PDB file of C-alpha atoms in Angstrom:
ATOM      1  CA  MET X   3       5.579  26.402 -48.083  1.00 81.00           C
ATOM      2  CA  ARG X   4       6.860  22.944 -47.179  1.00 86.00           C
ATOM      3  CA  LEU X   5       8.780  24.475 -44.289  1.00 89.00           C
ATOM      4  CA  TRP X   6       5.592  26.038 -42.940  1.00 92.00           C
ATOM      5  CA  GLU X   7       3.728  22.758 -43.250  1.00 92.00           C
ATOM      6  CA  SER X   8       6.517  20.925 -41.437  1.00 92.00           C
ATOM      7  CA  ALA X   9       6.558  23.577 -38.732  1.00 92.00           C
ATOM      8  CA  ARG X  10       2.810  23.288 -38.298  1.00 92.00           C
ATOM      9  CA  ASP X  11       3.154  19.538 -37.846  1.00 94.00           C
ATOM     10  CA  ALA X  12       5.845  20.080 -35.206  1.00 93.00           C
ATOM     11  CA  VAL X  13       4.057  22.801 -33.224  1.00 94.00           C
ATOM     12  CA  PRO X  14       1.567  21.401 -30.679  1.00 94.00           C
ATOM     13  CA  PRO X  15      -2.061  22.339 -31.393  1.00 90.00           C
ATOM     14  CA  ASP X  16      -2.259  24.396 -28.196  1.00 93.00           C
ATOM     15  CA  ARG X  17       0.694  26.615 -29.240  1.00 94.00           C
ATOM     16  CA  LEU X  18       0.596  29.481 -31.702  1.00 95.00           C
ATOM     17  CA  PHE X  19       2.405  29.150 -35.012  1.00 97.00           C
ATOM     18  CA  VAL X  20       3.473  32.514 -36.467  1.00 98.00           C
ATOM     19  CA  ALA X  21       4.823  32.614 -40.026  1.00 98.00           C
ATOM     20  CA  GLY X  22       6.996  35.348 -41.522  1.00 97.00           C
ATOM     21  CA  ALA X  23       5.222  36.787 -44.553  1.00 95.00           C
ATOM     22  CA  GLY X  24       6.707  40.130 -45.559  1.00 94.00           C
ATOM     23  CA  CYS X  25       7.516  41.012 -49.188  1.00 96.00           C
ATOM     24  CA  GLU X  26       8.412  44.151 -51.129  1.00 97.00           C
ATOM     25  CA  SER X  27       4.986  44.528 -52.756  1.00 98.00           C
ATOM     26  CA  THR X  28       1.540  44.576 -51.202  1.00 98.00           C
ATOM     27  CA  ARG X  29       0.217  41.971 -53.624  1.00 98.00           C
ATOM     28  CA  ALA X  30       3.068  39.544 -52.932  1.00 98.00           C
ATOM     29  CA  THR X  31       2.680  40.059 -49.184  1.00 99.00           C
ATOM     30  CA  VAL X  32      -1.042  39.292 -49.365  1.00 99.00           C
ATOM     31  CA  ARG X  33      -0.309  36.183 -51.430  1.00 98.00           C
ATOM     32  CA  LEU X  34       2.202  35.004 -48.833  1.00 98.00           C
ATOM     33  CA  CYS X  35      -0.189  35.690 -45.943  1.00 98.00           C
ATOM     34  CA  ARG X  36      -2.860  33.586 -47.615  1.00 98.00           C
ATOM     35  CA  ALA X  37      -0.386  30.788 -48.269  1.00 97.00           C
ATOM     36  CA  ALA X  38       0.751  30.876 -44.636  1.00 97.00           C
ATOM     37  CA  ALA X  39      -2.839  30.622 -43.459  1.00 97.00           C
ATOM     38  CA  GLU X  40      -3.428  27.651 -45.769  1.00 96.00           C
ATOM     39  CA  ALA X  41      -0.333  25.992 -44.289  1.00 96.00           C
ATOM     40  CA  GLY X  42      -1.819  26.323 -40.800  1.00 96.00           C
ATOM     41  CA  ALA X  43      -0.309  29.561 -39.463  1.00 97.00           C
ATOM     42  CA  ASP X  44      -2.253  31.200 -36.652  1.00 98.00           C
ATOM     43  CA  ALA X  45      -0.814  34.636 -37.445  1.00 99.00           C
ATOM     44  CA  VAL X  46       1.689  36.263 -39.793  1.00 99.00           C
ATOM     45  CA  LEU X  47       4.686  38.451 -38.961  1.00 99.00           C
ATOM     46  CA  VAL X  48       4.990  41.097 -41.670  1.00 99.00           C
ATOM     47  CA  GLN X  49       8.134  43.180 -42.132  1.00 97.00           C
ATOM     48  CA  PRO X  50       7.852  46.460 -44.043  1.00 97.00           C
ATOM     49  CA  PRO X  51       8.871  46.901 -47.688  1.00 97.00           C
ATOM     50  CA  ALA X  52      12.131  48.817 -47.558  1.00 94.00           C
ATOM     51  CA  PHE X  53      13.897  48.575 -50.918  1.00 94.00           C
ATOM     52  CA  TYR X  54      12.379  51.896 -52.063  1.00 94.00           C
ATOM     53  CA  ARG X  55      12.967  53.339 -48.626  1.00 93.00           C
ATOM     54  CA  ALA X  56      12.762  57.010 -49.598  1.00 94.00           C
ATOM     55  CA  ALA X  57       9.215  56.509 -50.905  1.00 96.00           C
ATOM     56  CA  MET X  58       8.004  54.681 -47.799  1.00 97.00           C
ATOM     57  CA  SER X  59       6.320  57.553 -45.936  1.00 97.00           C
ATOM     58  CA  ASP X  60       4.055  56.870 -42.980  1.00 98.00           C
ATOM     59  CA  PRO X  61       0.877  57.151 -45.116  1.00 98.00           C
ATOM     60  CA  VAL X  62       2.330  54.741 -47.708  1.00 98.00           C
ATOM     61  CA  ILE X  63       3.295  52.197 -45.042  1.00 98.00           C
ATOM     62  CA  ALA X  64      -0.072  52.575 -43.310  1.00 98.00           C
ATOM     63  CA  ALA X  65      -1.898  51.924 -46.594  1.00 99.00           C
ATOM     64  CA  HIS X  66       0.274  48.852 -47.243  1.00 99.00           C
ATOM     65  CA  TYR X  67      -0.421  47.305 -43.847  1.00 99.00           C
ATOM     66  CA  ARG X  68      -4.138  48.086 -43.993  1.00 99.00           C
ATOM     67  CA  ALA X  69      -4.414  46.386 -47.389  1.00 99.00           C
ATOM     68  CA  VAL X  70      -2.497  43.365 -46.117  1.00 99.00           C
ATOM     69  CA  ALA X  71      -4.581  43.159 -42.949  1.00 99.00           C
ATOM     70  CA  ASP X  72      -7.830  43.526 -44.897  1.00 99.00           C
ATOM     71  CA  ALA X  73      -6.888  40.562 -47.091  1.00 99.00           C
ATOM     72  CA  SER X  74      -5.076  38.307 -44.616  1.00 99.00           C
ATOM     73  CA  PRO X  75      -7.139  35.360 -43.340  1.00 99.00           C
ATOM     74  CA  VAL X  76      -5.154  35.407 -40.093  1.00 99.00           C
ATOM     75  CA  PRO X  77      -4.080  38.214 -37.725  1.00 99.00           C
ATOM     76  CA  VAL X  78      -1.121  40.394 -38.693  1.00 99.00           C
ATOM     77  CA  ILE X  79       1.817  41.267 -36.437  1.00 99.00           C
ATOM     78  CA  VAL X  80       3.900  44.229 -37.574  1.00 99.00           C
ATOM     79  CA  TYR X  81       7.641  43.552 -37.553  1.00 98.00           C
ATOM     80  CA  GLN X  82      10.045  46.320 -36.558  1.00 97.00           C
ATOM     81  CA  VAL X  83      13.210  44.736 -37.929  1.00 95.00           C
ATOM     82  CA  PRO X  84      16.500  45.526 -36.111  1.00 92.00           C
ATOM     83  CA  LEU X  85      17.736  48.862 -37.395  1.00 90.00           C
ATOM     84  CA  ARG X  86      21.168  47.540 -38.321  1.00 87.00           C
ATOM     85  CA  PHE X  87      19.479  45.701 -41.198  1.00 88.00           C
ATOM     86  CA  SER X  88      17.961  47.203 -44.365  1.00 80.00           C
ATOM     87  CA  THR X  89      14.620  48.310 -43.006  1.00 89.00           C
ATOM     88  CA  LEU X  90      12.409  51.182 -41.893  1.00 95.00           C
ATOM     89  CA  GLU X  91      11.841  52.530 -38.415  1.00 96.00           C
ATOM     90  CA  PHE X  92       8.180  52.797 -37.431  1.00 97.00           C
ATOM     91  CA  ALA X  93       7.234  56.041 -35.750  1.00 97.00           C
ATOM     92  CA  THR X  94       5.185  55.418 -32.619  1.00 98.00           C
ATOM     93  CA  GLY X  95       2.344  57.427 -34.129  1.00 98.00           C
ATOM     94  CA  LEU X  96       2.285  55.112 -37.140  1.00 98.00           C
ATOM     95  CA  VAL X  97       2.088  52.048 -34.898  1.00 99.00           C
ATOM     96  CA  GLU X  98      -0.695  53.756 -32.959  1.00 98.00           C
ATOM     97  CA  THR X  99      -2.593  54.193 -36.241  1.00 98.00           C
ATOM     98  CA  LEU X 100      -2.018  50.610 -37.363  1.00 99.00           C
ATOM     99  CA  ALA X 101      -3.146  49.282 -33.966  1.00 99.00           C
ATOM    100  CA  ARG X 102      -6.657  50.554 -34.695  1.00 98.00           C
ATOM    101  CA  HIS X 103      -7.089  47.996 -37.482  1.00 99.00           C
ATOM    102  CA  PRO X 104      -8.990  44.983 -36.116  1.00 98.00           C
ATOM    103  CA  ASN X 105      -6.731  42.475 -37.877  1.00 99.00           C
ATOM    104  CA  ILE X 106      -3.430  44.076 -36.842  1.00 99.00           C
ATOM    105  CA  VAL X 107      -2.967  42.586 -33.406  1.00 99.00           C
ATOM    106  CA  GLY X 108       0.579  43.449 -32.353  1.00 99.00           C
ATOM    107  CA  ILE X 109       4.151  44.408 -33.110  1.00 99.00           C
ATOM    108  CA  LYS X 110       7.467  42.641 -32.722  1.00 99.00           C
ATOM    109  CA  ASP X 111       9.911  45.419 -31.868  1.00 98.00           C
ATOM    110  CA  SER X 112      13.539  44.382 -32.278  1.00 97.00           C
ATOM    111  CA  ARG X 113      15.167  47.758 -31.683  1.00 96.00           C
ATOM    112  CA  GLY X 114      16.149  46.826 -28.121  1.00 94.00           C
ATOM    113  CA  SER X 115      15.025  50.149 -26.611  1.00 96.00           C
ATOM    114  CA  LEU X 116      13.045  49.844 -23.391  1.00 98.00           C
ATOM    115  CA  GLU X 117      12.004  53.484 -23.680  1.00 98.00           C
ATOM    116  CA  LEU X 118      10.416  52.835 -27.075  1.00 98.00           C
ATOM    117  CA  VAL X 119       8.720  49.675 -25.784  1.00 98.00           C
ATOM    118  CA  ALA X 120       7.143  51.660 -22.955  1.00 99.00           C
ATOM    119  CA  GLU X 121       6.055  54.309 -25.454  1.00 99.00           C
ATOM    120  CA  LEU X 122       4.382  51.725 -27.691  1.00 99.00           C
ATOM    121  CA  VAL X 123       2.590  50.175 -24.703  1.00 99.00           C
ATOM    122  CA  ALA X 124       1.341  53.577 -23.541  1.00 99.00           C
ATOM    123  CA  ARG X 125       0.009  54.639 -26.926  1.00 98.00           C
ATOM    124  CA  THR X 126      -1.647  51.478 -28.207  1.00 99.00           C
ATOM    125  CA  PRO X 127      -4.831  49.731 -27.002  1.00 98.00           C
ATOM    126  CA  ASP X 128      -4.623  47.244 -24.152  1.00 97.00           C
ATOM    127  CA  ASP X 129      -5.418  44.348 -26.504  1.00 97.00           C
ATOM    128  CA  PHE X 130      -2.586  45.282 -28.902  1.00 99.00           C
ATOM    129  CA  GLN X 131       0.298  42.881 -28.236  1.00 98.00           C
ATOM    130  CA  VAL X 132       3.701  44.552 -27.866  1.00 99.00           C
ATOM    131  CA  LEU X 133       6.357  41.864 -28.275  1.00 99.00           C
ATOM    132  CA  VAL X 134      10.129  42.257 -28.373  1.00 99.00           C
ATOM    133  CA  GLY X 135      12.890  40.544 -30.327  1.00 98.00           C
ATOM    134  CA  SER X 136      15.925  41.292 -28.179  1.00 97.00           C
ATOM    135  CA  GLY X 137      16.805  38.541 -25.737  1.00 98.00           C
ATOM    136  CA  ALA X 138      19.174  40.959 -24.018  1.00 97.00           C
ATOM    137  CA  ALA X 139      16.273  43.208 -23.055  1.00 96.00           C
ATOM    138  CA  PHE X 140      13.533  40.632 -22.492  1.00 99.00           C
ATOM    139  CA  TYR X 141      12.990  40.999 -18.755  1.00 98.00           C
ATOM    140  CA  GLY X 142      13.295  44.780 -18.946  1.00 98.00           C
ATOM    141  CA  ALA X 143      10.763  44.835 -21.763  1.00 99.00           C
ATOM    142  CA  LEU X 144       8.283  42.874 -19.676  1.00 99.00           C
ATOM    143  CA  GLU X 145       8.772  45.397 -16.890  1.00 98.00           C
ATOM    144  CA  ALA X 146       8.111  48.143 -19.462  1.00 98.00           C
ATOM    145  CA  GLY X 147       4.771  46.566 -20.389  1.00 98.00           C
ATOM    146  CA  ALA X 148       5.546  44.153 -23.231  1.00 99.00           C
ATOM    147  CA  VAL X 149       3.479  40.956 -23.140  1.00 99.00           C
ATOM    148  CA  GLY X 150       6.205  38.643 -24.453  1.00 98.00           C
ATOM    149  CA  GLY X 151       8.820  38.152 -27.117  1.00 98.00           C
ATOM    150  CA  ILE X 152       9.779  36.376 -30.321  1.00 98.00           C
ATOM    151  CA  LEU X 153      13.407  35.793 -29.454  1.00 98.00           C
ATOM    152  CA  GLY X 154      16.265  34.477 -31.553  1.00 97.00           C
ATOM    153  CA  VAL X 155      18.052  33.362 -28.405  1.00 98.00           C
ATOM    154  CA  ALA X 156      15.057  31.182 -27.551  1.00 98.00           C
ATOM    155  CA  ASN X 157      16.325  28.788 -30.218  1.00 97.00           C
ATOM    156  CA  LEU X 158      19.239  28.145 -27.842  1.00 98.00           C
ATOM    157  CA  MET X 159      17.649  28.646 -24.411  1.00 98.00           C
ATOM    158  CA  PRO X 160      13.912  28.068 -24.872  1.00 97.00           C
ATOM    159  CA  GLY X 161      13.251  26.910 -21.329  1.00 98.00           C
ATOM    160  CA  GLU X 162      15.129  29.805 -19.788  1.00 98.00           C
ATOM    161  CA  CYS X 163      13.280  32.361 -21.918  1.00 99.00           C
ATOM    162  CA  ALA X 164       9.953  30.819 -20.947  1.00 98.00           C
ATOM    163  CA  ARG X 165      10.958  30.863 -17.289  1.00 99.00           C
ATOM    164  CA  ILE X 166      11.785  34.571 -17.434  1.00 99.00           C
ATOM    165  CA  HIS X 167       8.225  35.185 -18.591  1.00 99.00           C
ATOM    166  CA  ALA X 168       6.739  32.813 -16.019  1.00 99.00           C
ATOM    167  CA  ALA X 169       8.747  34.336 -13.157  1.00 99.00           C
ATOM    168  CA  PHE X 170       7.743  37.835 -14.189  1.00 98.00           C
ATOM    169  CA  ARG X 171       4.106  36.802 -14.417  1.00 98.00           C
ATOM    170  CA  ASP X 172       4.345  35.273 -10.930  1.00 98.00           C
ATOM    171  CA  GLY X 173       5.901  38.429  -9.492  1.00 98.00           C
ATOM    172  CA  ASP X 174       9.298  36.816  -8.874  1.00 98.00           C
ATOM    173  CA  SER X 175      11.507  39.588 -10.201  1.00 96.00           C
ATOM    174  CA  ALA X 176      14.627  38.161  -8.558  1.00 97.00           C
ATOM    175  CA  GLU X 177      14.271  34.869 -10.404  1.00 98.00           C
ATOM    176  CA  ALA X 178      13.443  36.586 -13.696  1.00 98.00           C
ATOM    177  CA  GLY X 179      16.496  38.804 -13.322  1.00 98.00           C
ATOM    178  CA  ARG X 180      18.737  35.873 -12.429  1.00 98.00           C
ATOM    179  CA  ILE X 181      17.787  33.977 -15.572  1.00 98.00           C
ATOM    180  CA  GLN X 182      18.064  37.115 -17.673  1.00 98.00           C
ATOM    181  CA  GLU X 183      21.692  37.423 -16.570  1.00 98.00           C
ATOM    182  CA  ARG X 184      22.387  34.113 -18.353  1.00 97.00           C
ATOM    183  CA  VAL X 185      20.256  34.767 -21.416  1.00 98.00           C
ATOM    184  CA  GLY X 186      21.374  38.326 -22.145  1.00 98.00           C
ATOM    185  CA  PRO X 187      25.091  37.671 -22.724  1.00 98.00           C
ATOM    186  CA  LEU X 188      24.315  34.714 -25.011  1.00 98.00           C
ATOM    187  CA  HIS X 189      22.016  36.910 -27.070  1.00 98.00           C
ATOM    188  CA  ASN X 190      24.656  39.622 -27.334  1.00 98.00           C
ATOM    189  CA  ALA X 191      27.454  37.245 -28.285  1.00 98.00           C
ATOM    190  CA  VAL X 192      25.657  34.925 -30.691  1.00 98.00           C
ATOM    191  CA  VAL X 193      22.380  36.399 -31.924  1.00 97.00           C
ATOM    192  CA  GLY X 194      23.330  40.056 -31.907  1.00 96.00           C
ATOM    193  CA  GLY X 195      27.030  39.585 -32.504  1.00 96.00           C
ATOM    194  CA  LEU X 196      27.107  36.810 -35.110  1.00 97.00           C
ATOM    195  CA  GLY X 197      23.573  36.685 -36.505  1.00 96.00           C
ATOM    196  CA  VAL X 198      22.132  33.748 -38.423  1.00 97.00           C
ATOM    197  CA  PRO X 199      25.508  31.985 -38.931  1.00 98.00           C
ATOM    198  CA  GLY X 200      26.135  32.220 -35.197  1.00 98.00           C
ATOM    199  CA  VAL X 201      22.735  30.819 -34.237  1.00 98.00           C
ATOM    200  CA  LYS X 202      23.125  27.934 -36.687  1.00 98.00           C
ATOM    201  CA  ALA X 203      26.602  27.109 -35.393  1.00 98.00           C
ATOM    202  CA  ALA X 204      25.313  27.207 -31.824  1.00 98.00           C
ATOM    203  CA  LEU X 205      22.462  24.847 -32.674  1.00 98.00           C
ATOM    204  CA  ASP X 206      24.954  22.402 -34.185  1.00 97.00           C
ATOM    205  CA  ARG X 207      27.034  22.485 -31.015  1.00 97.00           C
ATOM    206  CA  LEU X 208      23.971  21.855 -28.874  1.00 97.00           C
ATOM    207  CA  GLY X 209      23.271  18.661 -30.801  1.00 96.00           C
ATOM    208  CA  LEU X 210      20.473  20.140 -32.862  1.00 94.00           C
ATOM    209  CA  ARG X 211      20.416  20.762 -36.594  1.00 91.00           C
ATOM    210  CA  GLY X 212      21.632  24.230 -37.512  1.00 95.00           C
ATOM    211  CA  GLY X 213      23.537  23.593 -40.691  1.00 96.00           C
ATOM    212  CA  ASP X 214      25.125  26.200 -42.914  1.00 95.00           C
ATOM    213  CA  PRO X 215      23.317  29.475 -43.643  1.00 97.00           C
ATOM    214  CA  ARG X 216      21.919  29.947 -47.131  1.00 96.00           C
ATOM    215  CA  PRO X 217      24.258  31.860 -49.446  1.00 97.00           C
ATOM    216  CA  PRO X 218      25.310  34.572 -49.664  1.00 97.00           C
ATOM    217  CA  LEU X 219      25.612  34.468 -45.859  1.00 97.00           C
ATOM    218  CA  PRO X 220      28.887  32.687 -45.056  1.00 97.00           C
ATOM    219  CA  ALA X 221      29.363  30.033 -42.413  1.00 96.00           C
ATOM    220  CA  LEU X 222      31.403  31.085 -39.401  1.00 97.00           C
ATOM    221  CA  ASP X 223      35.175  31.036 -39.600  1.00 97.00           C
ATOM    222  CA  GLU X 224      37.300  29.489 -36.857  1.00 97.00           C
ATOM    223  CA  ARG X 225      37.314  32.673 -34.793  1.00 98.00           C
ATOM    224  CA  GLY X 226      33.524  32.919 -34.903  1.00 98.00           C
ATOM    225  CA  THR X 227      33.118  29.260 -34.044  1.00 97.00           C
ATOM    226  CA  LEU X 228      35.336  29.663 -30.992  1.00 98.00           C
ATOM    227  CA  ALA X 229      33.288  32.692 -29.942  1.00 98.00           C
ATOM    228  CA  VAL X 230      30.100  30.607 -30.127  1.00 98.00           C
ATOM    229  CA  GLU X 231      31.625  27.799 -28.084  1.00 97.00           C
ATOM    230  CA  ARG X 232      32.833  30.268 -25.466  1.00 98.00           C
ATOM    231  CA  ALA X 233      29.436  31.968 -25.235  1.00 98.00           C
ATOM    232  CA  LEU X 234      27.645  28.641 -24.846  1.00 98.00           C
ATOM    233  CA  ALA X 235      30.038  27.572 -22.105  1.00 97.00           C
ATOM    234  CA  GLU X 236      29.584  30.853 -20.247  1.00 97.00           C
ATOM    235  CA  ALA X 237      25.812  30.342 -20.426  1.00 97.00           C
ATOM    236  CA  GLY X 238      26.177  26.846 -18.987  1.00 95.00           C
ATOM    237  CA  LEU X 239      25.339  25.110 -22.268  1.00 95.00           C
ATOM    238  CA  GLY X 240      27.134  22.763 -24.593  1.00 73.00           C
ATOM    239  CA  GLY X 241      28.706  20.365 -22.123  1.00 61.00           C
TER     240      GLY X 241
END
């Protein structure tokens, strides 16, 4: 909760603050959504319960998200976690159903498939926000109809990620593509390739505060650290 409060203090009032609030039970998720709202979150990003994966049918997941959205004081964004993690994959029809709830306003899709992004855009209402999580596919996702992204690589190249969006919005596809060519490889090498330990190590090397990941995730070994330094250099970062 203190982290949320600190984040709210750091985020300018004219920018949205989205808090992660997914848990394994509906009741705990609702409790976390309410706490996030009290801490100043403008919306919550809710990942699906996946421990009892075999029991998580589409109707069960739909009922969970409806109950959360009914109780949440702030809008809910569904989180399609990357499939390499312990999670569920949302069928497009399920997302289409969830999009009808007035307090479920979007999805963050981190699968990295432009075809699936286009499918989500085509089958959900115009005011349902399709966002992506893959920095490697950001420009392509915008071309496919996504409205934006919540990108891990934006921790390392925030200005560049914002400029991809701005260039796309302004119709400058050449500029958007040029920047994407720098952002994509960094995402693949650090965010996709090394995960949280890689992002934290990269932040340290950019003069920010990454620190060690929380156990049981290990800090990078020497080989991983060298890979981060190489990726930053190839992206034109890190001096």
